[in-house]
């Protein structure tokens, strides 16, 4: 396994991160433990979650994913083998949201308790909070780093202008800066990241750990028509955005590449992202050991330049398609 530097943080992470949004939602505790064990056994070390996972599920209030990861860490004693990332800022009910110093202090302690650890390796602002000055948020993070509760910080869902502003404030005031960005990015969703965020991240040395690496499952090839999509709620939602001529053209290119490499469309889609110099580690989740094995194999798939060029061409967006 060739680990990669995460920005200038000093953290070294595997080229693929396991998305913990499924833990406690579509994956129960026992299977979550199996998946996490298999992830580490395969040589990976990066696990990403958030305090809000999985508050969207009926009867859930958030913290379910962190709680399961915490139980696994405590029972297995594998904390020192994991680069553990979580997030703060999305609504947790009862007015708990945002990036104010008081709320960050409250939220980090709650996450540490659920995760059953004394530190978080990568603590991320889950959303931009325009109501809180960047300097206030950065000072709160600085205190957490000084206290040993957090090793480094990152941002998620930030626009390029706001991320640039946050970086400038941190630099001018000598405060910790965001060392990573978690944006939406995959073979279909390319335009915003590549035009606005990617140049900034490359210029400033920011690690990129993009989410929706498989476009909500579309890039695995399992949703090819409306009948496929109707088989699941996620599929129905997927058709609204991805089932169109451009989306089908992307699947055809993935099929062709998969045939040439003896790989699945999803593996090729992940390998395309890993090969992009600006990307540190795409985030993908799995709900079965079979899916996990597919992700593991994707990380070692090396695409030839002509294959990457063909995928680039097939997924290119025109102004009319945006």
Short mmCIF file of C-alpha atoms in Angstrom, two decimals, residues 10-318:
data_model
loop_
_atom_site.label_atom_id
_atom_site.label_comp_id
_atom_site.label_asym_id
_atom_site.label_seq_id
_atom_site.Cartn_x
_atom_site.Cartn_y
_atom_site.Cartn_z
CA UNK A 10 1.89 15.15 8.20
CA UNK A 11 -0.83 12.50 8.02
CA UNK A 12 -0.25 9.63 5.60
CA UNK A 13 -3.42 8.03 4.25
CA UNK A 14 -4.35 5.16 1.99
CA UNK A 15 -5.39 6.13 -1.58
CA UNK A 16 -9.01 5.30 -0.77
CA UNK A 17 -11.09 6.14 2.29
CA UNK A 18 -13.92 4.04 3.72
CA UNK A 19 -17.08 6.12 4.02
CA UNK A 20 -18.69 5.50 7.40
CA UNK A 21 -22.11 6.89 6.48
CA UNK A 22 -23.44 3.33 6.17
CA UNK A 23 -22.52 2.22 9.70
CA UNK A 24 -25.63 1.94 11.83
CA UNK A 25 -27.84 2.76 8.84
CA UNK A 26 -27.71 0.18 6.05
CA UNK A 27 -25.01 -1.87 7.80
CA UNK A 28 -25.54 -3.25 11.30
CA UNK A 29 -22.91 -3.35 14.02
CA UNK A 30 -21.68 -6.89 13.39
CA UNK A 31 -21.17 -6.34 9.65
CA UNK A 32 -19.61 -2.93 10.29
CA UNK A 33 -16.99 -4.62 12.46
CA UNK A 34 -16.28 -7.20 9.71
CA UNK A 35 -15.94 -4.51 7.06
CA UNK A 36 -13.61 -2.38 9.18
CA UNK A 37 -11.44 -5.38 10.05
CA UNK A 38 -11.22 -6.36 6.38
CA UNK A 39 -10.36 -2.78 5.41
CA UNK A 40 -7.37 -2.69 7.73
CA UNK A 41 -6.34 -6.24 6.87
CA UNK A 42 -6.13 -5.18 3.21
CA UNK A 43 -3.65 -2.46 4.14
CA UNK A 44 -5.93 0.60 4.18
CA UNK A 45 -5.96 3.01 7.10
CA UNK A 46 -8.38 5.85 6.29
CA UNK A 47 -11.94 5.92 7.71
CA UNK A 48 -14.23 8.93 7.32
CA UNK A 49 -17.43 9.58 9.24
CA UNK A 50 -19.40 12.50 10.75
CA UNK A 51 -21.31 13.26 13.91
CA UNK A 52 -24.53 13.65 11.91
CA UNK A 53 -24.43 10.12 10.43
CA UNK A 54 -27.16 8.75 10.24
CA UNK A 55 -29.67 11.31 11.49
CA UNK A 56 -31.68 11.08 8.26
CA UNK A 57 -32.84 7.54 9.02
CA UNK A 58 -36.16 7.09 10.84
CA UNK A 59 -35.62 6.90 14.59
CA UNK A 60 -32.01 8.09 14.38
CA UNK A 61 -30.63 11.29 15.87
CA UNK A 62 -27.03 11.25 14.64
CA UNK A 63 -23.96 9.70 16.19
CA UNK A 64 -24.85 6.16 15.12
CA UNK A 65 -21.82 5.76 12.86
CA UNK A 66 -19.35 7.20 15.36
CA UNK A 67 -20.78 4.98 18.09
CA UNK A 68 -20.23 1.81 16.07
CA UNK A 69 -16.70 2.84 15.08
CA UNK A 70 -15.97 3.61 18.72
CA UNK A 71 -17.15 0.19 19.86
CA UNK A 72 -15.01 -1.44 17.18
CA UNK A 73 -11.95 0.57 18.18
CA UNK A 74 -12.42 -0.28 21.84
CA UNK A 75 -13.00 -4.01 21.26
CA UNK A 76 -10.20 -4.51 18.73
CA UNK A 77 -7.54 -2.15 20.04
CA UNK A 78 -6.75 -1.01 16.49
CA UNK A 79 -6.86 2.75 17.07
CA UNK A 80 -3.19 3.21 16.19
CA UNK A 81 -3.77 1.64 12.76
CA UNK A 82 -6.51 4.07 11.74
CA UNK A 83 -6.45 7.61 10.40
CA UNK A 84 -9.80 8.64 11.81
CA UNK A 85 -11.75 11.49 10.25
CA UNK A 86 -15.04 12.95 11.41
CA UNK A 87 -16.96 16.19 10.93
CA UNK A 88 -18.82 18.91 12.79
CA UNK A 89 -21.36 21.52 11.76
CA UNK A 90 -24.43 19.93 10.24
CA UNK A 91 -27.65 20.16 12.26
CA UNK A 92 -27.83 17.68 15.14
CA UNK A 93 -31.17 18.88 16.53
CA UNK A 94 -32.00 21.28 19.35
CA UNK A 95 -30.13 24.08 17.62
CA UNK A 96 -26.85 22.17 17.59
CA UNK A 97 -25.13 23.17 14.36
CA UNK A 98 -22.55 25.48 12.83
CA UNK A 99 -18.94 26.35 13.59
CA UNK A 100 -19.11 28.68 16.58
CA UNK A 101 -16.32 28.08 19.11
CA UNK A 102 -18.79 27.08 21.83
CA UNK A 103 -20.49 24.52 19.64
CA UNK A 104 -17.22 23.11 18.31
CA UNK A 105 -16.03 22.55 21.90
CA UNK A 106 -19.28 20.78 22.73
CA UNK A 107 -19.38 18.72 19.54
CA UNK A 108 -15.79 17.48 19.65
CA UNK A 109 -16.21 16.11 23.15
CA UNK A 110 -19.39 14.33 22.09
CA UNK A 111 -17.61 12.81 19.08
CA UNK A 112 -14.62 11.74 21.16
CA UNK A 113 -16.95 10.04 23.64
CA UNK A 114 -18.82 8.17 20.89
CA UNK A 115 -15.59 7.24 19.12
CA UNK A 116 -14.02 6.10 22.41
CA UNK A 117 -10.73 7.77 21.61
CA UNK A 118 -8.72 10.65 23.02
CA UNK A 119 -8.04 12.28 19.65
CA UNK A 120 -9.43 12.73 16.16
CA UNK A 121 -6.87 12.68 13.35
CA UNK A 122 -8.83 14.84 10.89
CA UNK A 123 -11.61 17.07 12.21
CA UNK A 124 -13.60 18.66 9.40
CA UNK A 125 -16.01 21.56 9.09
CA UNK A 126 -18.90 19.71 7.48
CA UNK A 127 -20.43 22.87 6.02
CA UNK A 128 -19.43 26.48 5.68
CA UNK A 129 -20.89 28.68 8.43
CA UNK A 130 -21.14 32.26 7.11
CA UNK A 131 -22.46 33.45 10.48
CA UNK A 132 -19.19 32.66 12.28
CA UNK A 133 -15.97 34.52 11.40
CA UNK A 134 -13.23 32.24 10.10
CA UNK A 135 -10.87 33.54 12.77
CA UNK A 136 -13.23 32.44 15.55
CA UNK A 137 -13.55 28.94 14.11
CA UNK A 138 -9.81 28.63 13.51
CA UNK A 139 -9.01 29.75 17.06
CA UNK A 140 -11.37 27.08 18.40
CA UNK A 141 -9.67 24.44 16.28
CA UNK A 142 -6.26 25.73 17.41
CA UNK A 143 -7.27 25.16 21.02
CA UNK A 144 -8.36 21.59 20.22
CA UNK A 145 -5.05 20.89 18.50
CA UNK A 146 -3.12 22.35 21.43
CA UNK A 147 -5.14 20.18 23.83
CA UNK A 148 -4.34 17.08 21.77
CA UNK A 149 -7.96 16.38 20.92
CA UNK A 150 -7.44 16.97 17.18
CA UNK A 151 -4.36 16.46 14.99
CA UNK A 152 -5.36 18.45 11.92
CA UNK A 153 -8.43 20.07 10.34
CA UNK A 154 -10.24 19.98 7.02
CA UNK A 155 -13.21 21.49 5.21
CA UNK A 156 -16.19 19.98 3.42
CA UNK A 157 -18.72 21.54 1.03
CA UNK A 158 -16.87 24.87 0.82
CA UNK A 159 -16.94 27.04 -2.29
CA UNK A 160 -13.59 28.07 -3.78
CA UNK A 161 -13.87 31.72 -2.68
CA UNK A 162 -14.78 30.79 0.88
CA UNK A 163 -12.05 28.16 1.14
CA UNK A 164 -9.49 30.67 -0.17
CA UNK A 165 -10.69 33.22 2.37
CA UNK A 166 -10.44 30.71 5.22
CA UNK A 167 -6.89 29.80 4.18
CA UNK A 168 -5.89 33.46 3.96
CA UNK A 169 -7.28 34.23 7.43
CA UNK A 170 -5.44 31.28 8.97
CA UNK A 171 -2.17 32.28 7.30
CA UNK A 172 -2.39 35.94 8.28
CA UNK A 173 -3.28 35.16 11.90
CA UNK A 174 -0.91 32.24 12.37
CA UNK A 175 -3.78 29.81 12.99
CA UNK A 176 -4.22 26.19 11.82
CA UNK A 177 -5.43 26.01 8.24
CA UNK A 178 -7.68 23.51 6.53
CA UNK A 179 -5.36 20.79 5.20
CA UNK A 180 -8.02 18.91 3.25
CA UNK A 181 -11.19 19.52 1.28
CA UNK A 182 -14.06 17.11 0.90
CA UNK A 183 -15.94 18.09 -2.29
CA UNK A 184 -18.44 16.34 -4.52
CA UNK A 185 -16.44 14.78 -7.36
CA UNK A 186 -16.69 11.80 -9.68
CA UNK A 187 -16.69 11.02 -13.40
CA UNK A 188 -20.09 12.65 -13.82
CA UNK A 189 -19.83 15.52 -11.33
CA UNK A 190 -16.66 17.18 -12.60
CA UNK A 191 -17.29 20.80 -13.56
CA UNK A 192 -17.40 22.64 -10.22
CA UNK A 193 -14.39 20.92 -8.70
CA UNK A 194 -12.18 21.02 -11.78
CA UNK A 195 -12.92 24.65 -12.69
CA UNK A 196 -13.00 26.28 -9.27
CA UNK A 197 -11.70 24.11 -6.46
CA UNK A 198 -9.00 21.95 -8.02
CA UNK A 199 -6.69 24.83 -9.06
CA UNK A 200 -6.94 26.29 -5.55
CA UNK A 201 -6.20 22.98 -3.84
CA UNK A 202 -3.20 22.32 -6.09
CA UNK A 203 -1.82 25.83 -5.60
CA UNK A 204 -2.21 25.79 -1.82
CA UNK A 205 -1.24 22.15 -1.25
CA UNK A 206 -4.64 21.05 0.05
CA UNK A 207 -5.46 17.34 0.14
CA UNK A 208 -8.67 16.30 -1.59
CA UNK A 209 -10.88 13.49 -0.25
CA UNK A 210 -13.93 13.64 -2.47
CA UNK A 211 -17.31 12.15 -1.64
CA UNK A 212 -19.88 10.46 -3.93
CA UNK A 213 -16.98 8.78 -5.72
CA UNK A 214 -19.44 6.36 -7.34
CA UNK A 215 -22.20 8.94 -7.94
CA UNK A 216 -24.65 7.30 -5.52
CA UNK A 217 -24.01 3.93 -7.17
CA UNK A 218 -24.63 5.07 -10.74
CA UNK A 219 -21.01 4.54 -11.81
CA UNK A 220 -21.15 0.88 -10.78
CA UNK A 221 -23.46 0.36 -13.75
CA UNK A 222 -26.38 -0.97 -11.76
CA UNK A 223 -28.73 1.82 -12.88
CA UNK A 224 -28.91 1.76 -16.68
CA UNK A 225 -32.57 2.51 -17.24
CA UNK A 226 -35.66 3.53 -15.34
CA UNK A 227 -36.57 -0.08 -14.58
CA UNK A 228 -33.22 -0.58 -12.84
CA UNK A 229 -33.65 2.64 -10.94
CA UNK A 230 -37.14 1.74 -9.76
CA UNK A 231 -35.73 -1.17 -7.75
CA UNK A 232 -34.54 1.13 -4.95
CA UNK A 233 -35.29 4.56 -3.50
CA UNK A 234 -31.69 5.58 -4.12
CA UNK A 235 -32.04 4.47 -7.72
CA UNK A 236 -35.16 6.54 -8.27
CA UNK A 237 -33.33 9.62 -7.06
CA UNK A 238 -30.32 8.76 -9.20
CA UNK A 239 -32.28 8.74 -12.45
CA UNK A 240 -33.16 12.40 -12.08
CA UNK A 241 -29.55 13.46 -12.52
CA UNK A 242 -27.55 10.69 -14.13
CA UNK A 243 -29.80 8.74 -16.50
CA UNK A 244 -29.33 10.86 -19.59
CA UNK A 245 -27.25 10.64 -22.79
CA UNK A 246 -24.09 11.88 -21.09
CA UNK A 247 -24.51 9.49 -18.15
CA UNK A 248 -25.04 6.53 -20.48
CA UNK A 249 -22.00 7.58 -22.53
CA UNK A 250 -19.92 7.48 -19.35
CA UNK A 251 -21.20 3.97 -18.55
CA UNK A 252 -20.26 2.82 -22.06
CA UNK A 253 -16.71 4.11 -21.56
CA UNK A 254 -16.50 2.42 -18.16
CA UNK A 255 -17.75 -0.83 -19.69
CA UNK A 256 -15.10 -0.67 -22.42
CA UNK A 257 -12.32 0.04 -19.94
CA UNK A 258 -13.58 -2.63 -17.58
CA UNK A 259 -13.54 -5.19 -20.38
CA UNK A 260 -9.97 -4.26 -21.26
CA UNK A 261 -8.72 -4.51 -17.68
CA UNK A 262 -10.92 -7.32 -16.41
CA UNK A 263 -12.50 -4.91 -13.95
CA UNK A 264 -15.98 -3.67 -13.07
CA UNK A 265 -17.26 -0.21 -14.07
CA UNK A 266 -17.11 0.90 -10.43
CA UNK A 267 -13.48 -0.16 -10.09
CA UNK A 268 -12.54 1.78 -13.20
CA UNK A 269 -14.42 4.86 -11.94
CA UNK A 270 -12.49 4.74 -8.66
CA UNK A 271 -9.15 4.12 -10.39
CA UNK A 272 -9.74 7.14 -12.65
CA UNK A 273 -10.08 9.34 -9.55
CA UNK A 274 -7.08 7.86 -7.76
CA UNK A 275 -4.97 8.55 -10.86
CA UNK A 276 -5.83 12.28 -10.85
CA UNK A 277 -2.87 14.15 -9.32
CA UNK A 278 -5.06 16.52 -7.30
CA UNK A 279 -6.98 13.72 -5.57
CA UNK A 280 -5.58 12.29 -2.34
CA UNK A 281 -8.22 9.66 -1.53
CA UNK A 282 -11.75 9.26 -2.87
CA UNK A 283 -14.31 8.23 -0.27
CA UNK A 284 -16.47 5.20 -1.00
CA UNK A 285 -18.63 2.97 1.16
CA UNK A 286 -19.63 -0.68 1.02
CA UNK A 287 -22.55 -2.55 2.50
CA UNK A 288 -21.22 -6.07 1.96
CA UNK A 289 -17.90 -7.90 1.96
CA UNK A 290 -18.28 -8.40 -1.80
CA UNK A 291 -18.57 -4.65 -2.36
CA UNK A 292 -15.62 -4.05 -0.07
CA UNK A 293 -13.48 -6.50 -2.03
CA UNK A 294 -14.35 -4.59 -5.19
CA UNK A 295 -13.19 -1.33 -3.62
CA UNK A 296 -9.97 -2.92 -2.39
CA UNK A 297 -9.18 -4.17 -5.90
CA UNK A 298 -9.95 -0.75 -7.39
CA UNK A 299 -7.14 0.85 -5.41
CA UNK A 300 -4.54 -1.28 -7.17
CA UNK A 301 -5.95 -0.81 -10.68
CA UNK A 302 -3.58 1.28 -12.80
CA UNK A 303 -5.14 2.86 -15.86
CA UNK A 304 -3.10 3.64 -18.96
CA UNK A 305 -3.03 7.27 -20.17
CA UNK A 306 -5.13 6.43 -23.20
CA UNK A 307 -7.81 4.89 -20.98
CA UNK A 308 -7.88 7.99 -18.78
CA UNK A 309 -8.14 10.15 -21.91
CA UNK A 310 -11.08 8.09 -23.20
CA UNK A 311 -12.89 8.43 -19.87
CA UNK A 312 -12.15 12.16 -19.82
CA UNK A 313 -13.64 12.55 -23.29
CA UNK A 314 -16.74 10.48 -22.54
CA UNK A 315 -17.48 12.42 -19.38
CA UNK A 316 -16.70 15.89 -20.69
CA UNK A 317 -19.40 18.43 -19.98
CA UNK A 318 -20.49 20.98 -22.52
#
